[in-house]
Structure formats: structure tokens, C-alpha cells
PDB file of C-alpha atoms in Angstrom:
ATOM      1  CA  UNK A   3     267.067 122.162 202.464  1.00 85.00           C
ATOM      2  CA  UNK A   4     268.582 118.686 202.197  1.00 88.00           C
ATOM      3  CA  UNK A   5     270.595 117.618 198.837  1.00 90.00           C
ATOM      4  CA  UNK A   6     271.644 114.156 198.485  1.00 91.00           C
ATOM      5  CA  UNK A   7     275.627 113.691 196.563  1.00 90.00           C
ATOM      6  CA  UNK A   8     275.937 110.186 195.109  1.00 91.00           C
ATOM      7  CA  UNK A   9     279.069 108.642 195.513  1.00 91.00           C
ATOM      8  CA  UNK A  10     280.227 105.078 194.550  1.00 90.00           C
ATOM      9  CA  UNK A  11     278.684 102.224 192.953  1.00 90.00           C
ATOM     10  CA  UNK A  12     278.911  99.707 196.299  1.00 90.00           C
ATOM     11  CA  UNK A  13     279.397  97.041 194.381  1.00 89.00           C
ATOM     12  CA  UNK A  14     282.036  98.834 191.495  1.00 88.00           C
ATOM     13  CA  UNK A  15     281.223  98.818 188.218  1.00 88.00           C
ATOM     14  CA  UNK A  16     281.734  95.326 187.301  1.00 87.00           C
ATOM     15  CA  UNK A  17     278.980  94.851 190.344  1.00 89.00           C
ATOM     16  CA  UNK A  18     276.807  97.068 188.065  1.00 91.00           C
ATOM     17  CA  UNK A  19     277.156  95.810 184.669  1.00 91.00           C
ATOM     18  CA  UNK A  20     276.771  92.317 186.571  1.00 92.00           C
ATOM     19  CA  UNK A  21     273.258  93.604 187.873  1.00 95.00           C
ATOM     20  CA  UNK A  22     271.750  94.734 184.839  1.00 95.00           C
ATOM     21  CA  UNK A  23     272.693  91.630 183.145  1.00 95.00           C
ATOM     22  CA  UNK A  24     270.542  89.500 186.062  1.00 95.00           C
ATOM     23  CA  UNK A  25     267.864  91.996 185.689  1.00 95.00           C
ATOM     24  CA  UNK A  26     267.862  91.315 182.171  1.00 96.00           C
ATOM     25  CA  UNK A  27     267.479  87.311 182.664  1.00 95.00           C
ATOM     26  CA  UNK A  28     265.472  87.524 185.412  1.00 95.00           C
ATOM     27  CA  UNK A  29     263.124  89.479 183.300  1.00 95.00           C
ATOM     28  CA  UNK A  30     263.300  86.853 180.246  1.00 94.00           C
ATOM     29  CA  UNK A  31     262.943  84.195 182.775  1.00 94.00           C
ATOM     30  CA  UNK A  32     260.164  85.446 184.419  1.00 91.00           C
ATOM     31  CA  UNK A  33     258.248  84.632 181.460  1.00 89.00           C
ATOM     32  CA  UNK A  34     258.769  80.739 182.091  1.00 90.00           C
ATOM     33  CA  UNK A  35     259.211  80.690 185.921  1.00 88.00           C
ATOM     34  CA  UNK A  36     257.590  82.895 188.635  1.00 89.00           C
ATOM     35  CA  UNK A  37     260.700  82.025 190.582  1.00 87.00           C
ATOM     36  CA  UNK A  38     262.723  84.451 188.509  1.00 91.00           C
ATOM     37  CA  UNK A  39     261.680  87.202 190.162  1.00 93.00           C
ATOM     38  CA  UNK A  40     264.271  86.234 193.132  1.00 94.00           C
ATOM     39  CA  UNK A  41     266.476  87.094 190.141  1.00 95.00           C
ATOM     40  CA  UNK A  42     265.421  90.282 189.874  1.00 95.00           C
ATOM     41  CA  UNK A  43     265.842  91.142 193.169  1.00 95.00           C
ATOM     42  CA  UNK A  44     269.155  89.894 193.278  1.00 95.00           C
ATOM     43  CA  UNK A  45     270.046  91.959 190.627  1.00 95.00           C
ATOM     44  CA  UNK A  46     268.736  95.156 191.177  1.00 95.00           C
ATOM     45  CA  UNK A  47     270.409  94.990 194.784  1.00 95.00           C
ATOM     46  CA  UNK A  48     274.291  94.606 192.961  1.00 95.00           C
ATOM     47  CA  UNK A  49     273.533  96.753 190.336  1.00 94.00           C
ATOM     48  CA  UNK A  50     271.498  99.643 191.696  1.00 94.00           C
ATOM     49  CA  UNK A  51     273.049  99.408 195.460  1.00 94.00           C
ATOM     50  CA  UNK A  52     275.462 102.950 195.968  1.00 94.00           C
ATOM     51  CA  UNK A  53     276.432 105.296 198.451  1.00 94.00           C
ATOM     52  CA  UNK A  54     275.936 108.806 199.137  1.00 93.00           C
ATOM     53  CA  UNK A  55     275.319 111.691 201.427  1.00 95.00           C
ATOM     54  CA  UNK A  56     272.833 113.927 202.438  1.00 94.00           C
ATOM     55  CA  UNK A  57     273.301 117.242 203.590  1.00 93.00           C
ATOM     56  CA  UNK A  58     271.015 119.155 205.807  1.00 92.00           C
ATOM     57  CA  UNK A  59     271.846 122.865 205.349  1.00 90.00           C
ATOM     58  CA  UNK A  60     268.816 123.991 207.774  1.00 90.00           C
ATOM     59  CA  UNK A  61     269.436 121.755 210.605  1.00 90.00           C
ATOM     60  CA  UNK A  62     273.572 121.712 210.193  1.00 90.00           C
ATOM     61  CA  UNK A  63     273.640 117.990 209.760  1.00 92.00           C
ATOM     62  CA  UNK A  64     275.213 115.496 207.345  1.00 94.00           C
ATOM     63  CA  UNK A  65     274.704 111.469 206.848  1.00 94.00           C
ATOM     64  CA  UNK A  66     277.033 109.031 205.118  1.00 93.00           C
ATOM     65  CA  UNK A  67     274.245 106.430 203.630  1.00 93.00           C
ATOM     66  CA  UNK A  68     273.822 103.613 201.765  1.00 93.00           C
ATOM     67  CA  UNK A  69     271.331 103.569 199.116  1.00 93.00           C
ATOM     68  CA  UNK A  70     269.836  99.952 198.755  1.00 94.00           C
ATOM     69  CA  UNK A  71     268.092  99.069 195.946  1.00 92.00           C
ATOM     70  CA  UNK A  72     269.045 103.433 194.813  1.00 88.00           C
ATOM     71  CA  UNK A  73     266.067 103.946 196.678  1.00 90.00           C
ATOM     72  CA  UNK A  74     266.305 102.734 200.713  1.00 91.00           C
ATOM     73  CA  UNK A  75     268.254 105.421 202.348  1.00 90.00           C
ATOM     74  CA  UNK A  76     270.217 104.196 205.520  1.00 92.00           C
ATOM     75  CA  UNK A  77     272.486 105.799 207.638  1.00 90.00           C
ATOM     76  CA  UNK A  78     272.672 107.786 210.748  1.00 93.00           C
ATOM     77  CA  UNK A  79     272.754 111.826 210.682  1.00 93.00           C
ATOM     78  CA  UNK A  80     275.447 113.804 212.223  1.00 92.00           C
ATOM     79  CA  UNK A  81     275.439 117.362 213.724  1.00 91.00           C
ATOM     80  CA  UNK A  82     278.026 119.569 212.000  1.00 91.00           C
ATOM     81  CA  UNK A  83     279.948 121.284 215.100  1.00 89.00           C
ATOM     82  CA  UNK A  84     281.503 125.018 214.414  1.00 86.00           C
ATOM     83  CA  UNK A  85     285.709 123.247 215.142  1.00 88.00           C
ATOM     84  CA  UNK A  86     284.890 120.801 212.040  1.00 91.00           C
ATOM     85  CA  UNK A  87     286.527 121.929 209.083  1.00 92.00           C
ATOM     86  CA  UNK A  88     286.325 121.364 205.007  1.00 93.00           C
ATOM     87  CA  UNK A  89     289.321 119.930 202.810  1.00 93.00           C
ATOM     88  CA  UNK A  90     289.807 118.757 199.205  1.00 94.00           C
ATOM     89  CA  UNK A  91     291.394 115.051 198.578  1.00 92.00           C
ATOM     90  CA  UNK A  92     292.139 113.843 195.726  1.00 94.00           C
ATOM     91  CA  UNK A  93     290.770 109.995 195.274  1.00 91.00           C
ATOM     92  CA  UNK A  94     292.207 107.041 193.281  1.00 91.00           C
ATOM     93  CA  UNK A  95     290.047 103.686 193.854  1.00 89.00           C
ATOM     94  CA  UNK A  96     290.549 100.953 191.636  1.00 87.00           C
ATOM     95  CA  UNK A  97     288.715  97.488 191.288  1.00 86.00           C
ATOM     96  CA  UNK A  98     289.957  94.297 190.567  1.00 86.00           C
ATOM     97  CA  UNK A  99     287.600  91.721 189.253  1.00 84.00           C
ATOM     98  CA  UNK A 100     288.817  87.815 187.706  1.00 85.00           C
ATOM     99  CA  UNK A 101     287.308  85.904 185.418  1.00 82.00           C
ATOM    100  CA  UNK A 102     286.414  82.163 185.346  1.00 83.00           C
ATOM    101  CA  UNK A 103     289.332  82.127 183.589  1.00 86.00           C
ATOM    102  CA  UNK A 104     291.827  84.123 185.982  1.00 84.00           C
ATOM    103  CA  UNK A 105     292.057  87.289 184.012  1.00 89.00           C
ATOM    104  CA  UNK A 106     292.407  89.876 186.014  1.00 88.00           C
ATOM    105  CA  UNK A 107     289.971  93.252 184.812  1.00 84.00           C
ATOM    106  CA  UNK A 108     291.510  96.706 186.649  1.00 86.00           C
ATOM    107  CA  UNK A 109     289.279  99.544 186.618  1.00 85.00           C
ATOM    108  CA  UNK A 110     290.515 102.740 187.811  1.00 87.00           C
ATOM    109  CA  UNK A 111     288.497 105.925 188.824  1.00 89.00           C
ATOM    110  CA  UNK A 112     290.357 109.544 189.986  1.00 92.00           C
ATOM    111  CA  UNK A 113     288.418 112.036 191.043  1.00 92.00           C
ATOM    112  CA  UNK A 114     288.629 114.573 194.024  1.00 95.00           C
ATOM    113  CA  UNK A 115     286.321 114.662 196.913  1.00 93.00           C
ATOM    114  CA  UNK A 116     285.447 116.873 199.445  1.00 93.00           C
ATOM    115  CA  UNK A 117     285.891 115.870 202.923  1.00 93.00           C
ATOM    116  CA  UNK A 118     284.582 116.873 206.386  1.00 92.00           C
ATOM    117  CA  UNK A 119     287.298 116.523 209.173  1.00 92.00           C
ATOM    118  CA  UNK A 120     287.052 117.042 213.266  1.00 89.00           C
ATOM    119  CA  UNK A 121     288.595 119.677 215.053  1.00 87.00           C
ATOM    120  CA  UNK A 122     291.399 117.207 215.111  1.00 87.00           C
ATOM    121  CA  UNK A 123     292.076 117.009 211.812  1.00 86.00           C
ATOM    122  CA  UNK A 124     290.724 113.628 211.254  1.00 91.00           C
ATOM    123  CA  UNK A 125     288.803 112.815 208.465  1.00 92.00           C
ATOM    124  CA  UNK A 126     285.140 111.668 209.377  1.00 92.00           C
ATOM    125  CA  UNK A 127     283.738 111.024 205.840  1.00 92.00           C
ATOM    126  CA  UNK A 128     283.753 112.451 202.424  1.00 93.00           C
ATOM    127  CA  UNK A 129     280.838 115.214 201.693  1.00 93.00           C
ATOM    128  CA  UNK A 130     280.605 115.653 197.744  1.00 93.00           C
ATOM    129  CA  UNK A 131     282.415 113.885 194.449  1.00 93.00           C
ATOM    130  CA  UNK A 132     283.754 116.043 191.072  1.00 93.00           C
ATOM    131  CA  UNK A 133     285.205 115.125 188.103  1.00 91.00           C
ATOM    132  CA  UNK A 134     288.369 118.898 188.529  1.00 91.00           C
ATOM    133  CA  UNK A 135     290.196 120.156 191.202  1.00 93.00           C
ATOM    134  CA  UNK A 136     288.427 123.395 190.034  1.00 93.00           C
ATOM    135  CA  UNK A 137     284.713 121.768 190.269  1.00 93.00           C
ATOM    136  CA  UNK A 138     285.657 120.570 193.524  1.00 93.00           C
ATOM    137  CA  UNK A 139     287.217 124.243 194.876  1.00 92.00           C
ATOM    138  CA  UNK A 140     283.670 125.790 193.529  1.00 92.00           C
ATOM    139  CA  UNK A 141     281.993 123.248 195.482  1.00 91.00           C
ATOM    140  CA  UNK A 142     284.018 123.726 198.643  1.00 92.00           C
ATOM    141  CA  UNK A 143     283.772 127.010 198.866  1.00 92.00           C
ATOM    142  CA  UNK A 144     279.940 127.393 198.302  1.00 91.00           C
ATOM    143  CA  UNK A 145     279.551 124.342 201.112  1.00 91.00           C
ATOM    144  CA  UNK A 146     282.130 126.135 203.701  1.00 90.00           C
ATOM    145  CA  UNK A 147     279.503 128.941 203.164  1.00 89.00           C
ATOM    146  CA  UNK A 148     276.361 127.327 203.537  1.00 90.00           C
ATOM    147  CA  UNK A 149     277.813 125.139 206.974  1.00 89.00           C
ATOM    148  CA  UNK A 150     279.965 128.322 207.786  1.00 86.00           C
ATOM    149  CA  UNK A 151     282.860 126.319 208.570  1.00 88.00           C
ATOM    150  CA  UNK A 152     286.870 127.268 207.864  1.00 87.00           C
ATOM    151  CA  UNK A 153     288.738 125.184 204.820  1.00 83.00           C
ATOM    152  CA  UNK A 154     291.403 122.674 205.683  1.00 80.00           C
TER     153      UNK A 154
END
């Protein structure tokens, strides 16, 4: 059984809103100028474009990817090894965008995301996204079970 965790927006959300708005012209243009459709493309590449993960529960595997377009899943798949452990992190990314203008727009998201770290302790890549410390400890300890590996 794989399941699939989105992540981020690649290009944050000013990307997104940014996206949608091309779509939106492209699709208005379109009806004047074939050429719009470039447009589109361009537009549904910044504002659907996000990463994710997939986890493979039945093979023991896990892939950081990169969803282009939301749909075109890349990435490379990793074996889970029985030293690799599980650990909460809270996460505080910001994104900075200017205006024509120079105004400066700060967006802030916190969450807390589960990690997967080497039998060094390093981190390798983060697993799954929640909104509570208490969502994220649920998660943890139902993934720890289905990987059977120890918590950080």
C-alpha cells in the first residue's frame, strides 16, 4: 500500500495565487490568441507545482518527490533500513515576496513534521506534515508501526 503526504507549495503561496491568476488570463486570452495557451502552461506549473512523499508500506520504501504540474511524480525511492529511526520537528518556513513597488509581503507557516533520520542521527527528509504536536505524535506512532522502526 503506497500513500502519498503533500507537503509544500514549491513555489509558496504567493507562487500559487500568482498561478491561478495566469491560468485565469491565459484562459480569457485564449479566446483572442491560440498563443495563450503557453500561458496556461506557465501557470499551472507555479501554481499547481508541490512536493510530497510517498510511502511504500509493502515494499519498506519512501520517496521525497516533486509533483509537477500536481500530477508528474518525480523522485527516486529509498529502502527504509531497520537502524533508521522516526522523530518529530517542529517547522517554521516563511516567504518573502516584493512588490513592483518594494513592499516586502512575509508569510509565515508553523507546523510540525515528521522526519526519517539514519542510524546516525541525520536527518534524510521529512515523511508527513500536521497542523498539532498531538496530530503529528498520532501519526508517528502509527508510521513507527507500520515501518517497525524505533522513535527518535
Amino acid at each position: 500500500m503506497i500513500t502519498n503526504n503533500r507537503l509544500d507549495k514549491y513555489f509558496g503561496p504567493s507562487g500559487n495565487t500568482a498561478g491561478v491568476i495566469l491560468i485565469i488570463a491565459g484562459l480569457i486570452m485564449s479566446y483572442y490568441s491560440v498563443s495563450a495557451i503557453v500561458i496556461i502552461f506557465i501557470g499551472a506549473y507555479i501554481g499547481f507545482t508541490s512536493t510530497g512523499t510517498s510511502i511504500d508500506f509493502d515494499l519498506r520504501r519512501i520517496k521525497f518527490n516533486n509533483n509537477i504540474f500536481g500530477i508528474i511524480s518525480t523522485g527516486k525511492w529509498m529502502n527504509v533500513e531497520p537502524g533508521m529511526k522516526l522523530g518529530i520537528e517542529r517547522s517554521n518556513i516563511s516567504w518573502r515576496t516584493y512588490s513592483r513597488s518594494n513592499r516586502v509581503l512575509n508569510t509565515g507557516q508553523k507546523d510540525y513534521r515528521i522526519f526519517i533520520y539514519d542510524s546516525g542521527g541525520n536527518k534524510i527528509m521529512p515523511l508527513i506534515k500536521t497542523g498539532t504536536k498531538e496530530k503529528a505524535k498520532e501519526e508517528l506512532e502509527e508510521l513507527a508501526g507500520k515501518l517497525e522502526l524505533e522513535r527518535k
